mmCIF file of N, CA and C in Angstrom:
data_model
loop_
_atom_site.group_PDB
_atom_site.id
_atom_site.type_symbol
_atom_site.label_atom_id
_atom_site.label_comp_id
_atom_site.label_asym_id
_atom_site.label_seq_id
_atom_site.Cartn_x
_atom_site.Cartn_y
_atom_site.Cartn_z
ATOM 1 N N MET A 1 0.984 -1.051 -0.080
ATOM 2 C CA MET A 1 -0.587 -0.052 -0.350
ATOM 3 C C MET A 1 0.708 1.250 -0.065
ATOM 4 N N LYS A 2 1.883 1.554 0.668
ATOM 5 C CA LYS A 2 2.838 2.574 0.276
ATOM 6 C C LYS A 2 3.648 2.425 -0.690
ATOM 7 N N ARG A 3 3.720 1.542 -0.962
ATOM 8 C CA ARG A 3 4.383 1.884 -2.940
ATOM 9 C C ARG A 3 3.075 2.780 -3.681
ATOM 10 N N PHE A 4 1.779 2.340 -3.595
ATOM 11 C CA PHE A 4 1.224 2.650 -4.139
ATOM 12 C C PHE A 4 0.911 4.057 -3.788
ATOM 13 N N LEU A 5 0.934 3.885 -2.916
ATOM 14 C CA LEU A 5 0.449 5.630 -1.968
ATOM 15 C C LEU A 5 1.610 6.517 -2.990
ATOM 16 N N LEU A 6 2.775 5.682 -2.301
ATOM 17 C CA LEU A 6 4.237 6.624 -3.447
ATOM 18 C C LEU A 6 3.895 7.463 -4.939
ATOM 19 N N VAL A 7 3.670 6.312 -6.203
ATOM 20 C CA VAL A 7 3.504 6.356 -7.126
ATOM 21 C C VAL A 7 2.050 6.879 -7.090
ATOM 22 N N VAL A 8 0.987 7.303 -6.748
ATOM 23 C CA VAL A 8 -0.092 8.174 -7.379
ATOM 24 C C VAL A 8 0.678 9.234 -7.183
ATOM 25 N N CYS A 9 1.255 9.338 -5.480
ATOM 26 C CA CYS A 9 1.386 10.891 -4.894
ATOM 27 C C CYS A 9 2.323 11.314 -6.026
ATOM 28 N N GLY A 10 3.613 10.902 -6.417
ATOM 29 C CA GLY A 10 4.531 11.153 -7.816
ATOM 30 C C GLY A 10 4.081 11.683 -8.870
ATOM 31 N N LEU A 11 2.570 11.093 -9.055
ATOM 32 C CA LEU A 11 2.096 11.374 -10.385
ATOM 33 C C LEU A 11 1.363 12.596 -10.327
ATOM 34 N N PHE A 12 0.730 12.261 -9.486
ATOM 35 C CA PHE A 12 -0.110 13.841 -9.264
ATOM 36 C C PHE A 12 0.327 15.427 -8.863
ATOM 37 N N THR A 13 1.311 15.233 -7.677
ATOM 38 C CA THR A 13 2.064 15.613 -7.582
ATOM 39 C C THR A 13 3.296 15.956 -6.721
ATOM 40 N N LEU A 14 4.005 16.570 -7.643
ATOM 41 C CA LEU A 14 5.215 16.037 -7.495
ATOM 42 C C LEU A 14 6.478 16.884 -6.210
ATOM 43 N N SER A 15 4.996 17.830 -5.353
ATOM 44 C CA SER A 15 6.165 18.038 -3.982
ATOM 45 C C SER A 15 5.538 16.947 -2.945
ATOM 46 N N CYS A 16 4.766 16.265 -2.861
ATOM 47 C CA CYS A 16 4.228 15.450 -1.507
ATOM 48 C C CYS A 16 5.914 14.205 -1.963
ATOM 49 N N GLN A 17 6.411 14.074 -2.189
ATOM 50 C CA GLN A 17 7.166 12.866 -2.467
ATOM 51 C C GLN A 17 8.669 13.529 -2.737
ATOM 52 N N GLY A 18 9.194 15.499 -2.619
ATOM 53 C CA GLY A 18 10.322 16.083 -2.517
ATOM 54 C C GLY A 18 10.814 16.411 -3.818
ATOM 55 N N TYR A 19 10.348 16.602 -5.204
ATOM 56 C CA TYR A 19 10.916 16.897 -6.514
ATOM 57 C C TYR A 19 10.252 18.262 -6.277
ATOM 58 N N LYS A 20 11.854 18.568 -6.887
ATOM 59 C CA LYS A 20 11.979 19.916 -7.671
ATOM 60 C C LYS A 20 11.923 20.913 -8.851
ATOM 61 N N ASP A 21 11.237 20.808 -9.157
ATOM 62 C CA ASP A 21 11.265 21.454 -10.802
ATOM 63 C C ASP A 21 12.338 22.059 -11.632
ATOM 64 N N ASP A 22 13.232 22.210 -12.131
ATOM 65 C CA ASP A 22 14.233 23.453 -12.767
ATOM 66 C C ASP A 22 14.580 23.173 -14.141
ATOM 67 N N VAL A 23 15.198 23.931 -14.257
ATOM 68 C CA VAL A 23 15.216 23.921 -16.169
ATOM 69 C C VAL A 23 16.662 23.917 -15.655
ATOM 70 N N VAL A 24 18.497 22.910 -16.298
ATOM 71 C CA VAL A 24 18.988 23.299 -16.767
ATOM 72 C C VAL A 24 19.171 23.434 -18.331
ATOM 73 N N ILE A 25 21.097 23.454 -18.091
ATOM 74 C CA ILE A 25 21.563 23.462 -19.533
ATOM 75 C C ILE A 25 22.472 21.806 -19.501
ATOM 76 N N ILE A 26 21.829 21.170 -20.322
ATOM 77 C CA ILE A 26 23.303 20.160 -20.479
ATOM 78 C C ILE A 26 23.889 20.090 -22.103
ATOM 79 N N ASP A 27 24.829 20.027 -22.284
ATOM 80 C CA ASP A 27 25.730 19.817 -23.114
ATOM 81 C C ASP A 27 24.454 21.055 -24.688
ATOM 82 N N GLY A 28 24.764 22.227 -23.815
ATOM 83 C CA GLY A 28 24.185 23.313 -24.483
ATOM 84 C C GLY A 28 22.886 23.163 -24.830
ATOM 85 N N GLU A 29 21.834 22.365 -24.157
ATOM 86 C CA GLU A 29 20.595 22.080 -24.330
ATOM 87 C C GLU A 29 19.706 22.338 -23.067
ATOM 88 N N LYS A 30 18.126 23.258 -23.367
ATOM 89 C CA LYS A 30 17.531 23.643 -22.221
ATOM 90 C C LYS A 30 17.109 22.156 -21.745
ATOM 91 N N LYS A 31 17.120 21.916 -19.766
ATOM 92 C CA LYS A 31 16.530 20.248 -20.223
ATOM 93 C C LYS A 31 15.133 20.273 -18.806
ATOM 94 N N ARG A 32 14.104 20.344 -18.650
ATOM 95 C CA ARG A 32 13.214 20.300 -18.296
ATOM 96 C C ARG A 32 13.658 19.260 -16.826
ATOM 97 N N VAL A 33 14.236 19.129 -15.818
ATOM 98 C CA VAL A 33 14.173 17.937 -14.574
ATOM 99 C C VAL A 33 13.654 18.484 -13.880
ATOM 100 N N LEU A 34 13.122 17.017 -12.792
ATOM 101 C CA LEU A 34 13.194 16.639 -11.742
ATOM 102 C C LEU A 34 14.345 16.653 -10.808
ATOM 103 N N ILE A 35 14.792 17.352 -9.292
ATOM 104 C CA ILE A 35 15.076 16.918 -8.433
ATOM 105 C C ILE A 35 15.231 16.413 -7.767
ATOM 106 N N PRO A 36 15.507 14.733 -7.123
ATOM 107 C CA PRO A 36 14.831 14.414 -5.915
ATOM 108 C C PRO A 36 15.612 15.239 -4.910
ATOM 109 N N VAL A 37 14.753 15.831 -4.133
ATOM 110 C CA VAL A 37 15.636 16.302 -2.608
ATOM 111 C C VAL A 37 15.431 15.812 -1.198
ATOM 112 N N SER A 38 14.199 14.084 -1.595
ATOM 113 C CA SER A 38 14.296 14.017 -0.298
ATOM 114 C C SER A 38 14.461 12.226 0.181
ATOM 115 N N SER A 39 14.870 11.624 1.074
ATOM 116 C CA SER A 39 15.622 9.858 -0.008
ATOM 117 C C SER A 39 14.586 9.831 -0.243
ATOM 118 N N VAL A 40 12.896 9.469 -0.444
ATOM 119 C CA VAL A 40 12.493 8.715 -0.580
ATOM 120 C C VAL A 40 12.156 9.050 -2.504
ATOM 121 N N ALA A 41 12.324 10.195 -2.963
ATOM 122 C CA ALA A 41 12.838 10.978 -3.870
ATOM 123 C C ALA A 41 13.864 9.619 -4.149
ATOM 124 N N ARG A 42 14.783 10.233 -3.803
ATOM 125 C CA ARG A 42 16.438 9.254 -4.316
ATOM 126 C C ARG A 42 16.205 8.078 -4.524
ATOM 127 N N THR A 43 15.439 7.279 -3.798
ATOM 128 C CA THR A 43 15.311 6.226 -3.815
ATOM 129 C C THR A 43 14.857 6.010 -5.245
ATOM 130 N N GLU A 44 13.577 6.688 -4.918
ATOM 131 C CA GLU A 44 12.786 6.072 -6.035
ATOM 132 C C GLU A 44 12.756 5.952 -7.688
ATOM 133 N N GLY A 45 13.797 8.047 -7.783
ATOM 134 C CA GLY A 45 14.074 7.947 -9.251
ATOM 135 C C GLY A 45 12.595 8.157 -10.306
ATOM 136 N N LEU A 46 13.456 7.919 -11.448
ATOM 137 C CA LEU A 46 11.922 7.566 -12.302
ATOM 138 C C LEU A 46 10.950 6.405 -12.048
ATOM 139 N N ARG A 47 11.317 5.211 -11.403
ATOM 140 C CA ARG A 47 10.752 4.473 -11.124
ATOM 141 C C ARG A 47 9.174 4.609 -11.293
ATOM 142 N N ALA A 48 8.884 6.451 -10.581
ATOM 143 C CA ALA A 48 7.349 6.577 -10.237
ATOM 144 C C ALA A 48 6.745 7.425 -11.164
ATOM 145 N N PHE A 49 7.823 7.477 -12.055
ATOM 146 C CA PHE A 49 7.168 8.094 -13.101
ATOM 147 C C PHE A 49 7.118 7.729 -14.494
ATOM 148 N N GLN A 50 7.289 6.944 -14.776
ATOM 149 C CA GLN A 50 7.225 5.336 -16.027
ATOM 150 C C GLN A 50 5.630 6.113 -16.676
ATOM 151 N N PHE A 51 4.761 5.803 -16.002
ATOM 152 C CA PHE A 51 4.591 5.849 -16.434
ATOM 153 C C PHE A 51 3.151 7.252 -17.131
ATOM 154 N N SER A 52 3.739 8.138 -16.060
ATOM 155 C CA SER A 52 2.849 9.569 -15.988
ATOM 156 C C SER A 52 2.137 10.496 -17.736
ATOM 157 N N SER A 53 1.533 11.009 -16.839
ATOM 158 C CA SER A 53 0.964 12.380 -18.269
ATOM 159 C C SER A 53 1.066 13.236 -18.631
ATOM 160 N N GLU A 54 2.012 13.268 -17.544
ATOM 161 C CA GLU A 54 2.596 14.895 -17.412
ATOM 162 C C GLU A 54 3.085 15.139 -18.913
ATOM 163 N N LYS A 55 4.071 14.725 -19.096
ATOM 164 C CA LYS A 55 5.330 14.089 -20.241
ATOM 165 C C LYS A 55 5.527 15.875 -20.518
ATOM 166 N N VAL A 56 5.883 16.711 -19.488
ATOM 167 C CA VAL A 56 7.305 18.073 -19.320
ATOM 168 C C VAL A 56 8.086 17.403 -19.274
ATOM 169 N N HIS A 57 8.706 16.930 -18.863
ATOM 170 C CA HIS A 57 10.352 16.905 -17.941
ATOM 171 C C HIS A 57 11.142 15.905 -18.871
ATOM 172 N N ASP A 58 12.044 16.120 -19.023
ATOM 173 C CA ASP A 58 13.051 15.603 -20.203
ATOM 174 C C ASP A 58 14.136 14.454 -19.363
ATOM 175 N N GLY A 59 14.155 14.882 -17.948
ATOM 176 C CA GLY A 59 14.816 13.404 -16.634
ATOM 177 C C GLY A 59 15.299 14.062 -15.693
ATOM 178 N N MET A 60 15.859 13.470 -14.462
ATOM 179 C CA MET A 60 16.167 13.596 -13.352
ATOM 180 C C MET A 60 17.307 14.275 -13.845
ATOM 181 N N LEU A 61 17.813 14.880 -12.551
ATOM 182 C CA LEU A 61 19.572 15.525 -12.149
ATOM 183 C C LEU A 61 18.767 14.827 -10.493
ATOM 184 N N PHE A 62 20.470 14.220 -10.633
ATOM 185 C CA PHE A 62 20.769 13.725 -8.617
ATOM 186 C C PHE A 62 21.966 14.025 -8.895
ATOM 187 N N PHE A 63 22.184 14.960 -7.459
ATOM 188 C CA PHE A 63 23.906 15.188 -6.735
ATOM 189 C C PHE A 63 23.859 13.803 -5.679
ATOM 190 N N THR A 64 25.024 13.703 -6.122
ATOM 191 C CA THR A 64 25.006 12.533 -5.262
ATOM 192 C C THR A 64 26.516 11.977 -4.272
ATOM 193 N N ASN A 65 27.394 11.505 -3.792
ATOM 194 C CA ASN A 65 27.977 11.070 -3.058
ATOM 195 C C ASN A 65 28.353 10.131 -3.943
ATOM 196 N N GLU A 66 29.798 9.686 -3.540
ATOM 197 C CA GLU A 66 31.139 8.796 -4.198
ATOM 198 C C GLU A 66 30.140 7.388 -4.149
ATOM 199 N N GLU A 67 29.806 6.720 -3.301
ATOM 200 C CA GLU A 67 29.865 6.166 -3.514
ATOM 201 C C GLU A 67 27.665 5.961 -3.579
ATOM 202 N N ALA A 68 27.649 6.568 -4.243
ATOM 203 C CA ALA A 68 25.705 5.921 -5.015
ATOM 204 C C ALA A 68 26.139 5.180 -5.961
ATOM 205 N N VAL A 69 25.246 4.255 -6.118
ATOM 206 C CA VAL A 69 25.154 3.663 -6.976
ATOM 207 C C VAL A 69 23.937 4.061 -7.643
ATOM 208 N N PHE A 70 23.434 3.381 -8.558
ATOM 209 C CA PHE A 70 21.921 3.214 -9.418
ATOM 210 C C PHE A 70 21.460 1.935 -9.733
ATOM 211 N N THR A 71 20.066 1.563 -9.847
ATOM 212 C CA THR A 71 19.807 0.291 -10.246
ATOM 213 C C THR A 71 17.926 0.754 -11.012
ATOM 214 N N THR A 72 18.305 0.237 -12.080
ATOM 215 C CA THR A 72 16.531 0.238 -12.986
ATOM 216 C C THR A 72 15.824 -1.379 -12.746
ATOM 217 N N VAL A 73 16.298 -1.941 -11.651
ATOM 218 C CA VAL A 73 15.231 -3.033 -10.961
ATOM 219 C C VAL A 73 14.240 -2.528 -10.862
ATOM 220 N N ASN A 74 12.766 -2.868 -10.819
ATOM 221 C CA ASN A 74 11.650 -3.028 -11.087
ATOM 222 C C ASN A 74 10.691 -1.816 -12.404
ATOM 223 N N MET A 75 12.266 -1.335 -13.238
ATOM 224 C CA MET A 75 12.140 -0.386 -13.700
ATOM 225 C C MET A 75 11.427 -1.042 -15.561
ATOM 226 N N ILE A 76 10.473 -0.897 -16.327
ATOM 227 C CA ILE A 76 9.880 -1.547 -17.272
ATOM 228 C C ILE A 76 10.727 -0.818 -18.274
ATOM 229 N N PHE A 77 11.385 -0.005 -18.756
ATOM 230 C CA PHE A 77 11.822 1.328 -19.604
ATOM 231 C C PHE A 77 13.085 1.479 -19.796
ATOM 232 N N PRO A 78 13.991 0.572 -20.288
ATOM 233 C CA PRO A 78 15.319 1.649 -20.642
ATOM 234 C C PRO A 78 16.114 3.029 -20.065
ATOM 235 N N VAL A 79 16.676 3.207 -19.442
ATOM 236 C CA VAL A 79 16.959 4.390 -18.443
ATOM 237 C C VAL A 79 18.885 4.722 -19.378
ATOM 238 N N LEU A 80 19.010 5.323 -19.430
ATOM 239 C CA LEU A 80 19.765 6.991 -20.098
ATOM 240 C C LEU A 80 20.768 7.427 -19.200
ATOM 241 N N ILE A 81 21.460 6.797 -18.679
ATOM 242 C CA ILE A 81 21.964 7.232 -17.626
ATOM 243 C C ILE A 81 24.103 7.931 -17.606
ATOM 244 N N CYS A 82 23.460 9.282 -17.371
ATOM 245 C CA CYS A 82 24.574 10.358 -17.615
ATOM 246 C C CYS A 82 25.605 10.560 -16.548
ATOM 247 N N SER A 83 26.620 10.357 -16.719
ATOM 248 C CA SER A 83 27.716 11.258 -15.431
ATOM 249 C C SER A 83 27.796 12.626 -15.906
ATOM 250 N N LEU A 84 27.428 13.939 -15.536
ATOM 251 C CA LEU A 84 28.084 15.098 -15.759
ATOM 252 C C LEU A 84 29.252 15.787 -15.612
ATOM 253 N N GLU A 85 29.378 16.714 -15.498
ATOM 254 C CA GLU A 85 30.601 17.951 -15.062
ATOM 255 C C GLU A 85 29.661 19.242 -14.934
ATOM 256 N N LYS A 86 30.148 19.650 -14.154
ATOM 257 C CA LYS A 86 28.841 20.775 -13.805
ATOM 258 C C LYS A 86 30.187 22.086 -14.077
ATOM 259 N N VAL A 87 30.058 23.223 -14.958
ATOM 260 C CA VAL A 87 30.704 23.905 -15.819
ATOM 261 C C VAL A 87 29.587 25.471 -15.523
ATOM 262 N N GLY A 88 28.567 25.215 -14.826
ATOM 263 C CA GLY A 88 28.402 26.575 -14.650
ATOM 264 C C GLY A 88 27.641 26.629 -13.767
ATOM 265 N N ASP A 89 26.312 27.797 -13.283
ATOM 266 C CA ASP A 89 25.488 27.142 -12.418
ATOM 267 C C ASP A 89 25.084 26.826 -12.326
ATOM 268 N N LYS A 90 23.983 26.245 -13.557
ATOM 269 C CA LYS A 90 22.931 25.044 -13.668
ATOM 270 C C LYS A 90 23.231 25.293 -15.056
ATOM 271 N N GLU A 91 24.757 24.373 -15.363
ATOM 272 C CA GLU A 91 25.218 24.133 -16.518
ATOM 273 C C GLU A 91 26.547 23.033 -16.467
ATOM 274 N N PHE A 92 25.937 22.139 -17.275
ATOM 275 C CA PHE A 92 26.674 20.853 -17.185
ATOM 276 C C PHE A 92 26.931 20.929 -18.802
ATOM 277 N N VAL A 93 27.999 18.892 -18.994
ATOM 278 C CA VAL A 93 28.710 19.264 -19.537
ATOM 279 C C VAL A 93 28.361 17.047 -19.290
ATOM 280 N N LYS A 94 28.094 16.080 -20.793
ATOM 281 C CA LYS A 94 28.559 14.692 -20.381
ATOM 282 C C LYS A 94 30.103 14.653 -20.650
ATOM 283 N N ILE A 95 29.909 13.449 -18.986
ATOM 284 C CA ILE A 95 31.381 12.923 -18.980
ATOM 285 C C ILE A 95 31.224 12.241 -20.414
ATOM 286 N N ASN A 96 30.094 11.160 -19.978
ATOM 287 C CA ASN A 96 29.585 10.050 -20.438
ATOM 288 C C ASN A 96 28.721 9.477 -20.009
ATOM 289 N N CYS A 97 27.976 8.731 -21.195
ATOM 290 C CA CYS A 97 26.425 7.444 -20.653
ATOM 291 C C CYS A 97 26.240 6.817 -20.977
ATOM 292 N N SER A 98 25.349 6.209 -21.097
ATOM 293 C CA SER A 98 25.270 3.973 -20.573
ATOM 294 C C SER A 98 23.569 4.040 -20.614
ATOM 295 N N CYS A 99 23.184 2.946 -22.087
ATOM 296 C CA CYS A 99 22.016 2.843 -21.645
ATOM 297 C C CYS A 99 21.312 0.987 -21.005
ATOM 298 N N VAL A 100 21.418 1.918 -19.693
ATOM 299 C CA VAL A 100 20.907 0.731 -18.752
ATOM 300 C C VAL A 100 19.974 0.489 -18.926
ATOM 301 N N GLN A 101 19.881 -1.696 -19.051
ATOM 302 C CA GLN A 101 18.074 -1.695 -19.536
ATOM 303 C C GLN A 101 18.340 -2.713 -18.389
ATOM 304 N N PRO A 102 16.358 -2.734 -18.224
ATOM 305 C CA PRO A 102 15.734 -2.760 -17.007
ATOM 306 C C PRO A 102 16.178 -3.604 -16.485
ATOM 307 N N GLU A 103 16.055 -4.049 -15.057
ATOM 308 C CA GLU A 103 16.192 -4.725 -13.735
ATOM 309 C C GLU A 103 18.254 -5.198 -13.932
ATOM 310 N N THR A 104 18.685 -4.510 -14.056
ATOM 311 C CA THR A 104 20.488 -3.901 -13.854
ATOM 312 C C THR A 104 19.893 -3.818 -12.444
ATOM 313 N N LYS A 105 21.086 -4.384 -11.840
ATOM 314 C CA LYS A 105 21.340 -3.903 -9.706
ATOM 315 C C LYS A 105 21.811 -3.472 -9.979
ATOM 316 N N ILE A 106 22.981 -3.301 -10.553
ATOM 317 C CA ILE A 106 23.695 -1.705 -10.072
ATOM 318 C C ILE A 106 24.898 -1.197 -10.820
ATOM 319 N N TYR A 107 24.280 -0.143 -11.099
ATOM 320 C CA TYR A 107 24.933 0.640 -12.229
ATOM 321 C C TYR A 107 26.045 1.968 -11.231
ATOM 322 N N LYS A 108 27.492 2.001 -11.730
ATOM 323 C CA LYS A 108 28.309 3.701 -10.480
ATOM 324 C C LYS A 108 28.687 4.262 -11.693
ATOM 325 N N PRO A 109 28.112 5.255 -11.074
ATOM 326 C CA PRO A 109 28.559 5.914 -12.421
ATOM 327 C C PRO A 109 29.522 6.456 -11.740
ATOM 328 N N GLU A 110 30.372 8.051 -12.469
ATOM 329 C CA GLU A 110 31.157 8.350 -12.217
ATOM 330 C C GLU A 110 31.562 10.075 -12.264
ATOM 331 N N SER A 111 30.137 9.926 -11.881
ATOM 332 C CA SER A 111 30.211 11.855 -10.952
ATOM 333 C C SER A 111 29.539 12.294 -9.850
ATOM 334 N N GLN A 112 29.389 13.003 -9.194
ATOM 335 C CA GLN A 112 28.320 13.271 -7.921
ATOM 336 C C GLN A 112 27.141 13.858 -8.909
ATOM 337 N N TYR A 113 26.944 14.449 -10.446
ATOM 338 C CA TYR A 113 26.465 14.643 -11.109
ATOM 339 C C TYR A 113 25.790 13.706 -12.132
ATOM 340 N N VAL A 114 24.767 13.247 -11.996
ATOM 341 C CA VAL A 114 23.724 12.203 -12.709
ATOM 342 C C VAL A 114 22.445 12.637 -13.514
ATOM 343 N N TYR A 115 22.255 12.784 -14.522
ATOM 344 C CA TYR A 115 21.341 12.884 -15.755
ATOM 345 C C TYR A 115 20.205 11.570 -15.998
ATOM 346 N N GLU A 116 19.798 11.408 -15.461
ATOM 347 C CA GLU A 116 18.215 9.841 -16.063
ATOM 348 C C GLU A 116 17.809 10.465 -17.153
ATOM 349 N N GLU A 117 17.558 9.764 -18.466
ATOM 350 C CA GLU A 117 16.044 9.958 -18.752
ATOM 351 C C GLU A 117 15.616 8.133 -19.342
ATOM 352 N N LEU A 118 14.712 8.452 -19.210
ATOM 353 C CA LEU A 118 13.877 7.192 -19.817
ATOM 354 C C LEU A 118 13.589 7.000 -20.788
ATOM 355 N N TYR A 119 13.769 5.967 -22.149
ATOM 356 C CA TYR A 119 13.761 5.397 -23.024
ATOM 357 C C TYR A 119 12.271 4.024 -23.575
ATOM 358 N N SER A 120 12.048 4.529 -24.769
ATOM 359 C CA SER A 120 10.865 2.958 -24.791
ATOM 360 C C SER A 120 11.920 2.164 -25.741
ATOM 361 N N ASP A 121 12.815 1.871 -26.045
ATOM 362 C CA ASP A 121 13.229 0.993 -26.821
ATOM 363 C C ASP A 121 15.246 0.682 -26.269
ATOM 364 N N LYS A 122 15.856 -0.150 -25.994
ATOM 365 C CA LYS A 122 16.821 -1.189 -26.154
ATOM 366 C C LYS A 122 17.979 0.033 -26.881
ATOM 367 N N ASN A 123 17.850 0.241 -27.154
ATOM 368 C CA ASN A 123 18.816 1.208 -27.527
ATOM 369 C C ASN A 123 19.355 2.670 -27.223
ATOM 370 N N CYS A 124 18.476 3.312 -26.629
ATOM 371 C CA CYS A 124 18.330 4.426 -26.163
ATOM 372 C C CYS A 124 18.539 5.775 -26.959
ATOM 373 N N LYS A 125 17.307 5.397 -28.234
ATOM 374 C CA LYS A 125 16.832 6.449 -28.824
ATOM 375 C C LYS A 125 15.580 7.222 -28.987
ATOM 376 N N ASP A 126 14.865 6.810 -29.022
ATOM 377 C CA ASP A 126 12.620 6.948 -28.362
ATOM 378 C C ASP A 126 12.615 7.134 -26.737
ATOM 379 N N LYS A 127 12.641 8.848 -27.172
ATOM 380 C CA LYS A 127 12.731 9.397 -25.009
ATOM 381 C C LYS A 127 11.475 9.283 -25.183
ATOM 382 N N ILE A 128 11.932 8.816 -24.131
ATOM 383 C CA ILE A 128 10.287 9.251 -23.449
ATOM 384 C C ILE A 128 10.347 10.658 -22.480
ATOM 385 N N LYS A 129 9.421 11.680 -22.559
ATOM 386 C CA LYS A 129 8.694 12.608 -21.710
ATOM 387 C C LYS A 129 8.058 12.062 -20.170
ATOM 388 N N PHE A 130 8.041 12.796 -19.168
ATOM 389 C CA PHE A 130 7.942 12.329 -17.741
ATOM 390 C C PHE A 130 6.921 13.816 -17.088
#
């Protein structure tokens, strides 16, 4: 029941799960992102938005520590996970990206700044907005 409430809350009210809506520049492109600010939001990540009807967000931006690992367990869609370098106030460049398939237990990014996008195909070519 708790998981169901978290997902419903995430779909209808971003703030109740602890997400911040923002616009950042990544590789020269404006991206509308969600930034998880609570521990629950960081743990859930994109999982809570796989079937969102809003379709306005390009991705999710995480500020992590050195020990952070990501997982796509219980995901339906592949996730493009990019390690970023911060070059300005809200400006980043991609260091490297990996198309991580559903049910991957551990993915370790190479940076404290991490950007995720959802994709509908295994090659991470057809992006899904949420």
